[in-house]
XYZ file of C-alpha atoms in Angstrom:
724
model
C 4.871 8.283 27.512
C 5.447 10.576 30.484
C 3.687 9.458 33.694
C 1.398 12.490 33.725
C 0.147 11.749 30.229
C -0.242 8.056 31.023
C -2.368 8.916 34.055
C -4.557 11.217 31.995
C -5.077 8.528 29.382
C -5.646 5.882 32.053
C -8.290 7.995 33.802
C -10.121 8.403 30.501
C -10.324 4.620 30.054
C -13.487 3.423 31.781
C -13.523 -0.344 31.834
C -16.567 -2.182 30.553
C -17.486 -5.320 32.524
C -17.954 -8.585 30.741
C -21.429 -10.042 30.520
C -22.011 -12.584 33.246
C -22.371 -16.195 32.246
C -26.094 -17.097 32.325
C -27.166 -19.330 35.187
C -27.984 -22.862 34.167
C -31.234 -24.024 35.720
C -30.912 -26.842 38.268
C -31.543 -30.172 36.599
C -34.171 -32.547 38.090
C -31.625 -35.031 39.392
C -33.096 -35.521 42.854
C -34.999 -38.546 41.557
C -31.655 -40.287 41.072
C -30.581 -39.892 44.710
C -32.191 -43.178 45.900
C -30.193 -45.060 43.276
C -26.975 -43.351 44.363
C -27.734 -44.002 48.021
C -28.250 -47.713 47.388
C -25.223 -48.260 45.164
C -22.725 -45.417 45.718
C -22.863 -43.843 49.183
C -20.982 -46.674 50.846
C -17.775 -45.646 49.036
C -18.661 -42.036 48.246
C -20.668 -40.866 51.256
C -20.214 -39.358 54.687
C -17.978 -42.128 56.057
C -15.791 -42.725 53.019
C -14.854 -40.626 50.008
C -12.864 -42.773 47.595
C -10.893 -40.694 45.122
C -12.120 -37.658 47.108
C -15.610 -38.027 45.630
C -18.694 -37.546 47.833
C -22.135 -38.062 46.304
C -24.469 -37.627 49.286
C -23.899 -33.869 49.076
C -23.769 -33.702 45.291
C -25.835 -30.764 44.104
C -28.466 -31.260 41.372
C -27.680 -27.742 40.104
C -25.638 -28.237 36.937
C -24.773 -24.576 36.468
C -21.408 -25.171 38.151
C -18.867 -26.776 35.771
C -17.314 -28.881 38.558
C -20.709 -30.312 39.500
C -21.470 -31.033 35.860
C -18.172 -32.887 35.498
C -18.925 -35.043 38.543
C -22.313 -36.088 37.168
C -20.611 -36.803 33.840
C -18.127 -39.089 35.635
C -21.023 -40.979 37.199
C -22.626 -41.447 33.785
C -19.324 -42.603 32.280
C -18.827 -45.229 34.988
C -22.369 -46.530 34.524
C -21.932 -46.737 30.758
C -18.660 -48.618 31.171
C -20.126 -50.969 33.763
C -17.273 -50.104 36.125
C -19.518 -48.990 38.978
C -20.761 -50.325 41.276
C -17.679 -52.555 41.722
C -18.111 -56.160 40.643
C -18.014 -57.406 44.248
C -20.935 -55.174 45.242
C -24.639 -55.784 44.590
C -25.510 -54.796 41.034
C -28.602 -52.866 39.934
C -31.070 -54.573 37.661
C -30.189 -53.908 34.003
C -33.503 -52.180 33.347
C -33.017 -49.901 36.377
C -29.503 -49.002 35.308
C -30.737 -48.307 31.767
C -33.388 -45.895 33.061
C -30.827 -44.074 35.168
C -28.453 -43.816 32.189
C -31.199 -42.528 29.900
C -32.359 -39.916 32.404
C -28.844 -38.766 33.198
C -27.847 -38.637 29.511
C -30.802 -36.441 28.578
C -30.307 -34.188 31.599
C -26.613 -33.676 30.963
C -27.227 -33.014 27.277
C -29.589 -30.193 28.174
C -27.125 -28.857 30.740
C -24.313 -28.796 28.204
C -26.570 -26.942 25.799
C -27.351 -24.312 28.415
C -23.704 -23.973 29.351
C -22.862 -23.250 25.723
C -25.677 -20.728 25.416
C -25.235 -17.065 26.202
C -28.953 -16.376 26.332
C -29.029 -15.129 22.765
C -26.206 -12.661 23.404
C -22.565 -12.780 22.431
C -20.175 -12.282 25.312
C -18.533 -8.911 24.924
C -14.889 -9.534 24.206
C -11.750 -7.588 23.622
C -9.566 -7.809 20.551
C -6.927 -10.500 20.709
C -3.310 -9.790 19.800
C -3.708 -10.440 16.080
C -6.938 -8.451 15.812
C -5.389 -5.552 17.711
C -2.386 -5.477 15.415
C -4.543 -5.682 12.285
C -6.912 -2.999 13.542
C -4.075 -0.610 14.352
C -2.718 -1.155 10.864
C -6.021 -0.481 9.111
C -7.096 2.320 11.431
C -3.848 4.181 10.758
C -3.581 3.243 7.057
C -0.235 1.559 7.546
C 0.779 -0.323 4.443
C 3.241 -3.032 3.530
C 3.980 -6.215 1.585
C 1.757 -9.253 1.635
C 2.619 -11.117 4.816
C 2.113 -14.778 5.640
C 2.513 -15.747 9.248
C 6.283 -16.169 9.300
C 7.105 -14.512 12.595
C 8.756 -11.412 11.146
C 9.103 -8.671 13.763
C 7.276 -5.882 11.983
C 3.911 -4.203 12.250
C 2.348 -6.580 9.776
C 0.088 -9.584 9.653
C -0.991 -12.463 7.487
C -4.042 -10.912 5.957
C -2.192 -9.234 3.143
C -2.025 -5.580 4.194
C 1.371 -6.001 5.685
C 4.127 -4.077 7.289
C 4.972 -0.487 7.953
C 7.178 2.115 6.367
C 10.266 1.461 8.450
C 11.875 -1.422 10.264
C 10.223 -1.691 13.670
C 9.408 -4.178 16.371
C 5.921 -5.624 16.257
C 3.887 -3.357 18.588
C 2.171 -6.381 20.168
C 5.193 -8.661 20.349
C 5.472 -8.202 24.122
C 1.791 -8.879 24.758
C 1.008 -12.017 26.768
C -0.317 -14.958 24.805
C -4.112 -14.878 24.640
C -5.992 -17.501 26.616
C -7.458 -20.293 24.493
C -10.554 -22.423 24.575
C -10.620 -25.540 22.411
C -7.636 -24.133 20.553
C -9.229 -20.789 19.644
C -7.950 -17.482 20.976
C -10.961 -15.272 20.213
C -13.381 -16.529 22.878
C -14.841 -13.701 24.948
C -14.823 -15.569 28.256
C -11.073 -16.145 27.940
C -9.940 -12.714 26.793
C -9.495 -11.020 30.143
C -8.358 -7.453 30.697
C -5.885 -5.957 33.167
C -4.074 -2.716 33.898
C -0.873 -4.363 32.658
C -2.479 -5.130 29.302
C -3.832 -1.594 29.095
C -0.298 -0.235 29.492
C 0.809 -2.483 26.637
C -2.051 -1.230 24.453
C -1.050 2.363 25.148
C 2.534 1.542 24.196
C 1.394 -0.154 20.989
C -0.748 2.877 20.156
C 2.162 5.268 20.649
C 4.495 3.204 18.482
C 1.934 2.788 15.711
C 1.090 6.497 15.689
C 4.780 7.327 15.301
C 4.920 5.029 12.294
C 1.908 6.743 10.723
C 3.256 10.254 11.312
C 5.427 11.741 8.538
C 6.505 15.200 9.650
C 9.570 15.271 7.420
C 9.717 16.351 3.835
C 8.942 14.181 0.865
C 11.719 11.611 0.402
C 13.693 11.753 -2.803
C 13.649 8.363 -4.476
C 14.477 8.016 -8.136
C 13.370 5.199 -10.380
C 16.127 2.659 -10.917
C 16.567 0.285 -13.817
C 18.724 -2.791 -13.397
C 19.947 -4.113 -16.724
C 23.570 -4.923 -16.036
C 23.921 -7.810 -13.664
C 20.657 -9.610 -13.071
C 21.576 -12.020 -10.332
C 20.244 -15.542 -9.959
C 20.766 -18.032 -7.194
C 20.320 -21.755 -6.966
C 22.070 -25.047 -7.705
C 23.814 -25.634 -11.043
C 24.429 -21.916 -11.493
C 27.096 -22.242 -14.159
C 24.839 -20.733 -16.798
C 23.795 -17.939 -14.457
C 27.208 -16.570 -13.646
C 27.473 -14.526 -16.829
C 26.872 -10.805 -16.615
C 26.023 -8.201 -19.226
C 28.723 -6.105 -17.631
C 31.454 -8.598 -18.544
C 30.021 -10.653 -21.408
C 28.601 -8.964 -24.491
C 26.740 -12.107 -25.517
C 24.990 -12.501 -22.169
C 21.503 -12.528 -23.705
C 22.547 -15.339 -25.976
C 23.864 -17.649 -23.302
C 21.470 -17.137 -20.419
C 19.737 -20.345 -19.386
C 19.817 -22.799 -16.550
C 18.483 -26.225 -15.636
C 17.623 -27.159 -12.110
C 17.622 -30.201 -9.908
C 14.385 -31.747 -8.591
C 13.124 -30.075 -5.468
C 14.500 -26.642 -6.284
C 11.747 -24.204 -5.451
C 11.683 -22.227 -8.689
C 11.889 -22.791 -12.365
C 14.649 -23.155 -14.851
C 16.121 -19.689 -14.568
C 16.637 -19.781 -10.827
C 15.700 -16.805 -8.676
C 16.303 -13.751 -10.817
C 16.658 -10.331 -9.225
C 18.849 -7.218 -9.284
C 22.225 -8.163 -7.872
C 22.883 -4.757 -6.308
C 19.896 -5.024 -3.952
C 19.678 -8.810 -3.591
C 21.162 -8.659 -0.101
C 20.065 -5.215 1.064
C 16.601 -4.477 -0.296
C 15.260 -1.434 -2.136
C 16.571 0.964 0.503
C 13.509 3.217 0.847
C 10.103 1.986 1.966
C 7.452 2.972 -0.570
C 4.920 1.658 -3.027
C 6.728 0.673 -6.206
C 5.699 0.058 -9.773
C 7.936 -2.785 -10.911
C 8.400 -3.116 -14.668
C 10.085 -6.202 -16.088
C 11.227 -6.516 -19.690
C 11.676 -10.137 -20.675
C 11.309 -12.568 -23.528
C 10.454 -16.256 -23.637
C 11.966 -18.464 -26.318
C 11.452 -21.883 -27.889
C 8.225 -22.873 -26.199
C 8.065 -25.616 -28.836
C 11.469 -27.160 -29.425
C 13.114 -30.264 -30.937
C 15.022 -31.333 -27.827
C 12.024 -32.757 -25.959
C 13.656 -36.123 -25.294
C 16.380 -34.467 -23.248
C 14.653 -31.322 -21.998
C 11.181 -32.265 -20.792
C 8.998 -29.178 -20.865
C 5.324 -28.411 -21.278
C 5.393 -27.354 -24.897
C 1.622 -26.874 -25.049
C 1.699 -24.231 -22.306
C 3.049 -20.670 -22.293
C 5.936 -19.931 -19.945
C 4.637 -19.191 -16.460
C 6.662 -16.461 -14.727
C 6.133 -15.767 -11.023
C 6.977 -12.552 -9.165
C 8.053 -13.113 -5.575
C 9.196 -10.911 -2.712
C 11.431 -11.475 0.288
C 13.258 -9.696 3.057
C 16.689 -9.459 1.453
C 18.448 -9.155 4.791
C 17.104 -12.492 5.995
C 18.895 -14.642 3.426
C 18.919 -12.823 0.102
C 17.347 -14.677 -2.797
C 18.183 -18.070 -1.351
C 15.594 -20.803 -1.122
C 16.028 -20.962 2.647
C 14.814 -17.387 3.133
C 11.695 -17.871 5.298
C 10.131 -14.625 4.053
C 9.786 -15.742 0.417
C 6.234 -15.342 -0.851
C 4.652 -15.156 -4.280
C 2.893 -11.975 -5.404
C 1.538 -12.907 -8.839
C 2.089 -14.965 -12.000
C 2.080 -14.154 -15.714
C 1.734 -16.350 -18.790
C 4.390 -15.380 -21.354
C 4.167 -16.866 -24.881
C 7.438 -18.470 -25.933
C 7.631 -16.566 -29.214
C 10.886 -14.698 -28.566
C 9.231 -11.263 -28.545
C 10.228 -8.792 -25.850
C 7.392 -7.963 -23.479
C 6.940 -5.567 -20.582
C 4.952 -6.555 -17.525
C 4.240 -4.402 -14.472
C 3.127 -4.903 -10.908
C 2.569 -2.457 -8.051
C 3.318 -3.358 -4.451
C 4.608 -1.881 -1.238
C 8.183 -2.804 -0.369
C 9.846 -2.140 2.950
C 13.378 -0.801 2.874
C 14.925 -4.241 3.348
C 12.680 -6.061 0.869
C 13.216 -6.888 -2.797
C 11.590 -8.980 -5.516
C 12.706 -11.815 -7.743
C 11.382 -13.778 -10.705
C 10.984 -17.514 -11.054
C 10.077 -19.683 -14.046
C 7.267 -21.696 -12.493
C 6.814 -24.368 -15.178
C 10.408 -24.623 -16.342
C 11.997 -27.786 -17.775
C 12.346 -30.466 -15.162
C 15.669 -32.257 -15.417
C 17.848 -33.803 -12.748
C 21.342 -32.389 -12.878
C 21.206 -31.616 -16.605
C 24.263 -29.521 -17.392
C 25.418 -27.642 -20.500
C 28.149 -30.208 -21.098
C 25.541 -32.946 -21.480
C 23.657 -30.967 -24.115
C 26.839 -30.200 -26.031
C 27.769 -33.880 -25.958
C 24.286 -34.874 -27.171
C 23.656 -32.276 -29.884
C 27.090 -30.860 -30.774
C 29.524 -33.710 -30.151
C 32.124 -32.110 -32.432
C 32.513 -29.293 -29.883
C 32.385 -31.435 -26.761
C 35.350 -31.534 -24.392
C 35.636 -34.075 -21.566
C 35.349 -32.885 -17.991
C 38.734 -32.124 -16.380
C 40.214 -34.746 -14.127
C 39.550 -34.355 -10.412
C 43.256 -33.744 -9.938
C 43.141 -30.688 -12.189
C 43.462 -27.173 -10.827
C 40.257 -25.820 -9.246
C 40.135 -22.856 -11.611
C 40.186 -25.217 -14.573
C 37.410 -27.349 -13.096
C 35.281 -24.313 -12.240
C 35.650 -22.892 -15.741
C 34.537 -26.112 -17.446
C 30.739 -25.754 -17.321
C 30.747 -22.021 -18.180
C 32.886 -22.801 -21.208
C 30.461 -25.549 -22.233
C 27.611 -23.065 -21.733
C 29.268 -20.622 -24.094
C 29.875 -23.413 -26.617
C 26.260 -24.516 -26.361
C 24.762 -21.119 -27.095
C 27.290 -20.172 -29.746
C 26.481 -23.422 -31.547
C 22.767 -22.777 -31.364
C 20.699 -23.465 -28.270
C 17.268 -24.779 -29.305
C 15.787 -25.505 -25.882
C 13.243 -23.352 -24.024
C 14.576 -20.391 -22.084
C 13.577 -17.052 -20.614
C 15.676 -13.894 -20.811
C 15.226 -11.081 -18.298
C 16.477 -7.928 -20.003
C 15.765 -5.369 -17.289
C 13.891 -4.669 -14.059
C 12.771 -1.137 -13.167
C 11.702 -0.011 -9.684
C 9.626 3.183 -9.853
C 8.563 4.668 -6.467
C 4.972 5.919 -6.338
C 5.128 8.713 -3.773
C 3.569 11.571 -5.713
C 1.032 12.101 -2.926
C 2.766 13.504 0.148
C 2.236 13.349 3.019
C 0.719 9.854 2.803
C -2.820 8.970 3.811
C -1.632 7.661 7.170
C -0.471 11.177 8.095
C -3.274 13.192 6.477
C -5.997 11.145 8.201
C -4.480 12.068 11.580
C -3.458 15.697 11.101
C -5.250 16.934 8.007
C -3.757 18.406 4.865
C -2.914 21.580 6.762
C -3.095 23.050 10.252
C -6.387 24.799 9.480
C -8.339 21.579 9.963
C -10.141 21.827 13.301
C -9.057 19.516 16.082
C -12.687 18.600 16.822
C -13.184 17.411 13.251
C -10.028 15.272 13.275
C -10.841 13.703 16.643
C -14.437 12.943 15.632
C -13.390 11.346 12.362
C -10.729 9.213 14.053
C -12.922 8.171 16.990
C -15.774 7.065 14.712
C -13.437 4.723 12.848
C -11.720 3.546 16.029
C -14.989 2.838 17.855
C -16.611 1.531 14.657
C -19.848 3.454 15.196
C -21.326 6.935 14.546
C -20.613 9.559 17.223
C -21.710 13.079 18.090
C -19.666 15.955 19.457
C -20.560 15.154 23.065
C -18.967 11.708 22.704
C -15.532 13.161 22.059
C -15.479 16.093 24.466
C -13.044 14.430 26.862
C -10.581 13.712 24.045
C -10.779 17.225 22.626
C -10.230 18.657 26.107
C -7.198 16.410 26.540
C -5.669 17.645 23.282
C -6.282 21.268 24.217
C -4.692 20.686 27.609
C -1.601 19.323 25.881
C -1.461 22.389 23.645
C -1.715 24.560 26.733
C 1.268 22.741 28.198
C 3.408 23.754 25.259
C 3.194 20.630 23.119
C 3.038 20.927 19.351
C -0.172 20.287 17.447
C 1.132 16.919 16.255
C 2.231 15.846 19.733
C -1.049 16.949 21.311
C -3.132 15.079 18.747
C -1.022 11.958 19.262
C -1.944 12.026 22.954
C -5.622 12.338 22.058
C -5.452 9.488 19.569
C -3.621 7.339 22.109
C -6.420 7.936 24.605
C -9.001 6.864 22.015
C -7.101 3.647 21.275
C -6.804 3.025 25.024
C -10.587 3.265 25.407
C -12.630 0.075 25.919
C -14.742 1.226 22.993
C -11.736 0.511 20.782
C -10.341 -2.737 22.156
C -13.723 -4.291 22.996
C -16.181 -5.461 20.345
C -19.155 -3.849 22.013
C -22.733 -4.552 21.065
C -26.079 -3.310 22.322
C -26.930 -4.412 25.853
C -30.659 -4.357 25.118
C -30.574 -7.537 23.065
C -32.455 -8.075 19.862
C -30.970 -7.656 16.417
C -27.540 -6.233 15.786
C -27.517 -2.707 14.467
C -25.918 -1.979 11.116
C -22.495 -1.021 12.457
C -22.366 -3.983 14.835
C -23.123 -6.240 11.896
C -20.334 -4.620 9.882
C -17.883 -5.365 12.694
C -19.126 -8.941 12.990
C -18.429 -9.463 9.287
C -15.005 -7.855 9.197
C -13.624 -9.424 12.364
C -14.917 -12.828 11.288
C -13.388 -12.798 7.805
C -10.567 -10.269 8.159
C -9.648 -10.231 11.856
C -9.763 -6.465 11.515
C -12.057 -3.449 11.460
C -14.602 -2.707 8.706
C -13.387 -0.830 5.654
C -14.970 2.246 4.104
C -17.439 0.253 1.999
C -18.809 -1.610 5.012
C -19.108 1.650 6.953
C -20.963 3.277 4.039
C -23.393 0.371 3.715
C -23.997 0.406 7.461
C -24.693 4.150 7.426
C -27.182 3.622 4.583
C -28.909 0.791 6.466
C -28.282 -1.696 3.669
C -26.562 -4.475 5.620
C -29.947 -5.837 6.691
C -30.571 -6.808 3.061
C -29.666 -10.522 2.620
C -28.540 -9.864 -0.951
C -26.142 -7.162 0.202
C -24.837 -9.390 2.991
C -24.167 -12.162 0.476
C -22.347 -9.750 -1.826
C -20.229 -8.445 1.033
C -19.265 -11.922 2.207
C -18.084 -12.711 -1.312
C -16.179 -9.425 -1.485
C -14.519 -9.936 1.872
C -13.457 -13.460 0.960
C -11.973 -12.245 -2.333
C -10.028 -9.480 -0.594
C -6.402 -10.048 0.353
C -7.324 -9.449 4.013
C -9.153 -12.789 3.981
C -5.756 -14.468 4.145
C -5.887 -13.657 7.834
C -9.031 -15.749 8.280
C -7.586 -18.665 6.317
C -4.282 -18.570 8.192
C -5.741 -18.120 11.659
C -8.641 -20.549 11.286
C -6.583 -23.416 9.914
C -3.905 -22.759 12.522
C -6.411 -22.887 15.370
C -8.752 -25.552 14.064
C -5.987 -27.997 13.155
C -3.721 -26.829 16.009
C -0.927 -25.975 13.617
C 0.184 -23.403 16.163
C 1.839 -26.422 17.814
C 3.913 -27.049 14.709
C 7.521 -26.528 15.607
C 7.166 -27.312 19.313
C 8.471 -30.853 18.737
C 10.057 -30.780 15.268
C 12.164 -33.556 13.752
C 15.738 -33.760 14.948
C 18.100 -31.439 13.098
C 20.125 -34.247 11.631
C 19.738 -37.862 10.653
C 16.899 -38.958 8.370
C 14.859 -35.777 8.919
C 17.609 -33.254 8.294
C 15.902 -32.142 5.102
C 13.093 -30.689 7.255
C 15.576 -28.033 8.345
C 17.839 -27.839 5.308
C 14.960 -27.082 2.941
C 12.858 -24.989 5.363
C 9.886 -27.323 5.084
C 7.773 -26.047 7.974
C 6.567 -22.819 6.272
C 5.875 -24.769 3.076
C 3.721 -27.304 4.918
C 1.646 -24.512 6.444
C 1.186 -22.873 3.028
C -0.073 -26.179 1.638
C -2.748 -26.499 4.321
C -3.806 -22.884 3.847
C -4.077 -23.331 0.072
C -6.240 -26.443 0.470
C -8.594 -24.788 2.966
C -8.785 -21.579 0.923
C -9.776 -23.540 -2.181
C -12.660 -25.303 -0.430
C -13.774 -22.034 1.145
C -13.783 -19.995 -2.066
C -15.238 -22.744 -4.258
C -17.813 -23.780 -1.649
C -16.442 -27.293 -2.045
C -17.920 -30.356 -0.347
C -16.966 -30.769 3.294
C -16.039 -34.399 2.676
C -12.991 -33.170 0.776
C -11.396 -32.395 4.126
C -11.339 -36.129 4.814
C -11.117 -37.676 1.363
C -10.294 -35.778 -1.817
C -8.864 -36.780 -5.177
C -6.621 -33.716 -5.221
C -4.298 -31.720 -3.025
C -2.166 -28.590 -3.297
C 1.547 -28.878 -3.958
C 4.517 -26.868 -5.030
C 7.692 -28.394 -6.336
C 9.530 -28.566 -3.037
C 6.704 -30.224 -1.096
C 5.861 -32.536 -3.999
C 9.388 -33.826 -4.460
C 10.539 -34.012 -0.835
C 7.360 -35.060 0.978
C 5.305 -36.769 -1.735
C 8.045 -38.271 -3.882
C 6.654 -36.634 -7.019
C 8.638 -35.094 -9.849
C 5.684 -33.830 -11.899
C 5.006 -30.588 -10.017
C 7.078 -27.533 -10.905
C 7.445 -24.089 -9.427
C 7.322 -22.327 -6.087
C 3.594 -21.549 -6.017
C 1.045 -24.019 -4.669
C -1.453 -25.332 -7.177
C -4.235 -27.889 -7.278
C -2.975 -31.247 -8.555
C -4.535 -34.719 -8.716
C -3.167 -37.189 -6.201
C -1.554 -40.433 -7.262
C -2.163 -42.121 -3.922
C -5.723 -42.156 -2.502
C -4.316 -42.128 1.027
C -2.865 -38.647 0.480
C -6.195 -36.870 -0.074
C -7.788 -34.588 2.523
C -6.080 -33.015 5.516
C -5.439 -36.040 7.727
C -2.282 -37.076 5.895
C -0.993 -33.609 5.093
C 2.593 -33.164 6.290
C 1.682 -30.269 8.599
C -0.958 -32.306 10.424
C 1.200 -35.409 10.628
C 4.144 -33.411 11.980
C 2.007 -31.561 14.526
C 0.652 -34.878 15.841
C 4.055 -36.550 16.153
C 6.866 -36.076 18.650
C 9.732 -35.329 16.304
C 10.998 -38.908 16.386
C 8.123 -41.214 15.553
C 4.353 -41.272 15.254
C 1.817 -41.898 18.005
C -1.538 -43.443 17.068
C -2.931 -42.416 20.456
C -1.979 -38.763 19.999
C -3.400 -38.716 16.486
C -6.543 -40.472 17.666
C -7.086 -37.848 20.344
C -6.412 -35.140 17.751
C -9.146 -36.556 15.487
C -11.587 -36.810 18.395
C -10.971 -33.205 19.394
C -10.489 -31.397 16.088
C -12.443 -33.411 13.515
C -15.240 -35.171 15.411
C -15.625 -32.616 18.191
C -15.872 -35.355 20.829
C -12.882 -34.984 23.167
C -11.739 -38.107 24.951
C -12.850 -38.416 28.562
C -10.322 -37.704 31.281
C -8.622 -40.796 32.721
C -9.828 -42.065 36.096
C -8.189 -40.176 38.964
C -6.463 -43.276 40.365
C -4.650 -44.095 37.110
C -1.048 -42.939 36.971
C -0.327 -40.736 33.937
C 2.053 -41.955 31.272
C 5.520 -40.470 31.312
C 5.734 -37.802 28.588
C 7.778 -38.663 25.519
C 10.240 -35.792 25.215
C 12.625 -37.302 22.688
C 11.723 -34.806 20.010
C 11.304 -31.812 22.292
C 13.471 -28.805 21.474
């Protein structure tokens, strides 16, 4: 932005002061002064101040946090019997008990008042995640479902995703938000500055550019991939056949996997031509898959263990192809949906619509495929068709001969008659859905044509940005700014972008403002409370409509909306952010296991994202099912996928990449306390620490943080062995 425009926007931004913290009334502690004078002033008075503590001037006003902490220290020492020192005269037990009781009750009331805001919520600004989500929803930016994997795009973990071109995250350069008790959405901590305002203006400009589509409609034709459907994974000898080079491809396609592989028995199946590059053009796609499932019930159950009473479960996944293709180690892998396919051999077509960025693609996995360790075609030929079996070439044989052995056994197996379960993917079609052009992101900003009045566009945008009804007088300054830009020779699009940037830079956008008069929230304030609580983003059209109709004061409507918001894909943001902050999983990765030795698998199999997904799945289940709170501590189930089950739980009875509810076979593994994510976050990367985990439980489960150590005790040297 040019300096002149920045100054104009900056001048328009009138800062809103934060509500002052309510004064805590002075507690009646003067009655305790005689006790302190008799037993404490000698060491903590005018002549001597041990540990820099002086009690003869200690204020009885507990509104100051430092004063409150000092009185708390006095209470702690009395409870522990540490003060007065043993060599000094001791108070009578009944006198000490009265002092402790009085001080305990007084401090309890003081803490309650400190936590109170006088019936008002402290006005707060949006944190980084909320700002990013709100920009996305305000501007109708769309993208693939995103779980918090640190991908540098305008996208977030609540399921509404990224933007239409590769771009840096518009808030990636923002400073980390201040925390309180692990949470980063506390009004008192979310300060504002001119530096942060400049960053918000920059984020607004970048996001508006992403929403603006001045060019013509892109030409993207539907593509069908039926030649080489690529798969990746271990034991790929049965996958390396292509329709382009082998006429009998459909008859020989099948694979068996090793334990711990993240997908089912056909590997990760996707179009080879875009497996490493992505679809090429960002758009919403209708993906049509033609496939058939065979031999759900089969006679080879002793060798190929499969769930013959269940249909084949096929999962559709997506990933950023440029990160690591279809490989298991790709940190962007995430499941979109699942289908049950009867194993009757009939061809079936299934479809799914989703947004894909230019570098993204999709792949299929057989989620409940046969579970065999290292089962190869040669073993099946030897077992069922011994007359056609050929021994494996000697290790001294030529590499080409050795590499051709399993494919030749695969061909022999299927020519002889393969009777085991298998899935055939016949084709995958990617059909772009861009009939409406320009997209909603552009039309909402500039209208369907240039005849739409600037006042109307600004009013509509400002009402959504400020999350409240407005009148013409409320937007005069923004309309005048746009007209001034037009007078300076800027185009209509450029002038409107400046106006929209000014609106986003207004405190009415980046602060969650509520009425200063107190009392009940109005309808639109209640809508924002709901959406930012459960979505970390602005209200949608339905919430705005209900607020305008005055229906959000109806408890039945509120209940219905809470259920709707929790069922919406945006609720993933609440699940991800709350579990991260409550359980302090944001610390995961700060002291990971050493990349080598006994914990190498943590890195080799990309376990950290999987552990986070497990915790999210467990919390989401309890939330949506309104499950008992005791399940967080002790449950007879957990959520596992194949990789986590095999590597971290030693189980070989869970198949597929998606997390699902499974009974536990060890009562110690129920609840969250022994989940791998929690145990890793409370360790140092080398070994466990009962003290660290004990403090974690006090702070995050019981809500009773451990007291600070006495000031004259030397701190322990930090254990940095696992620090990276």
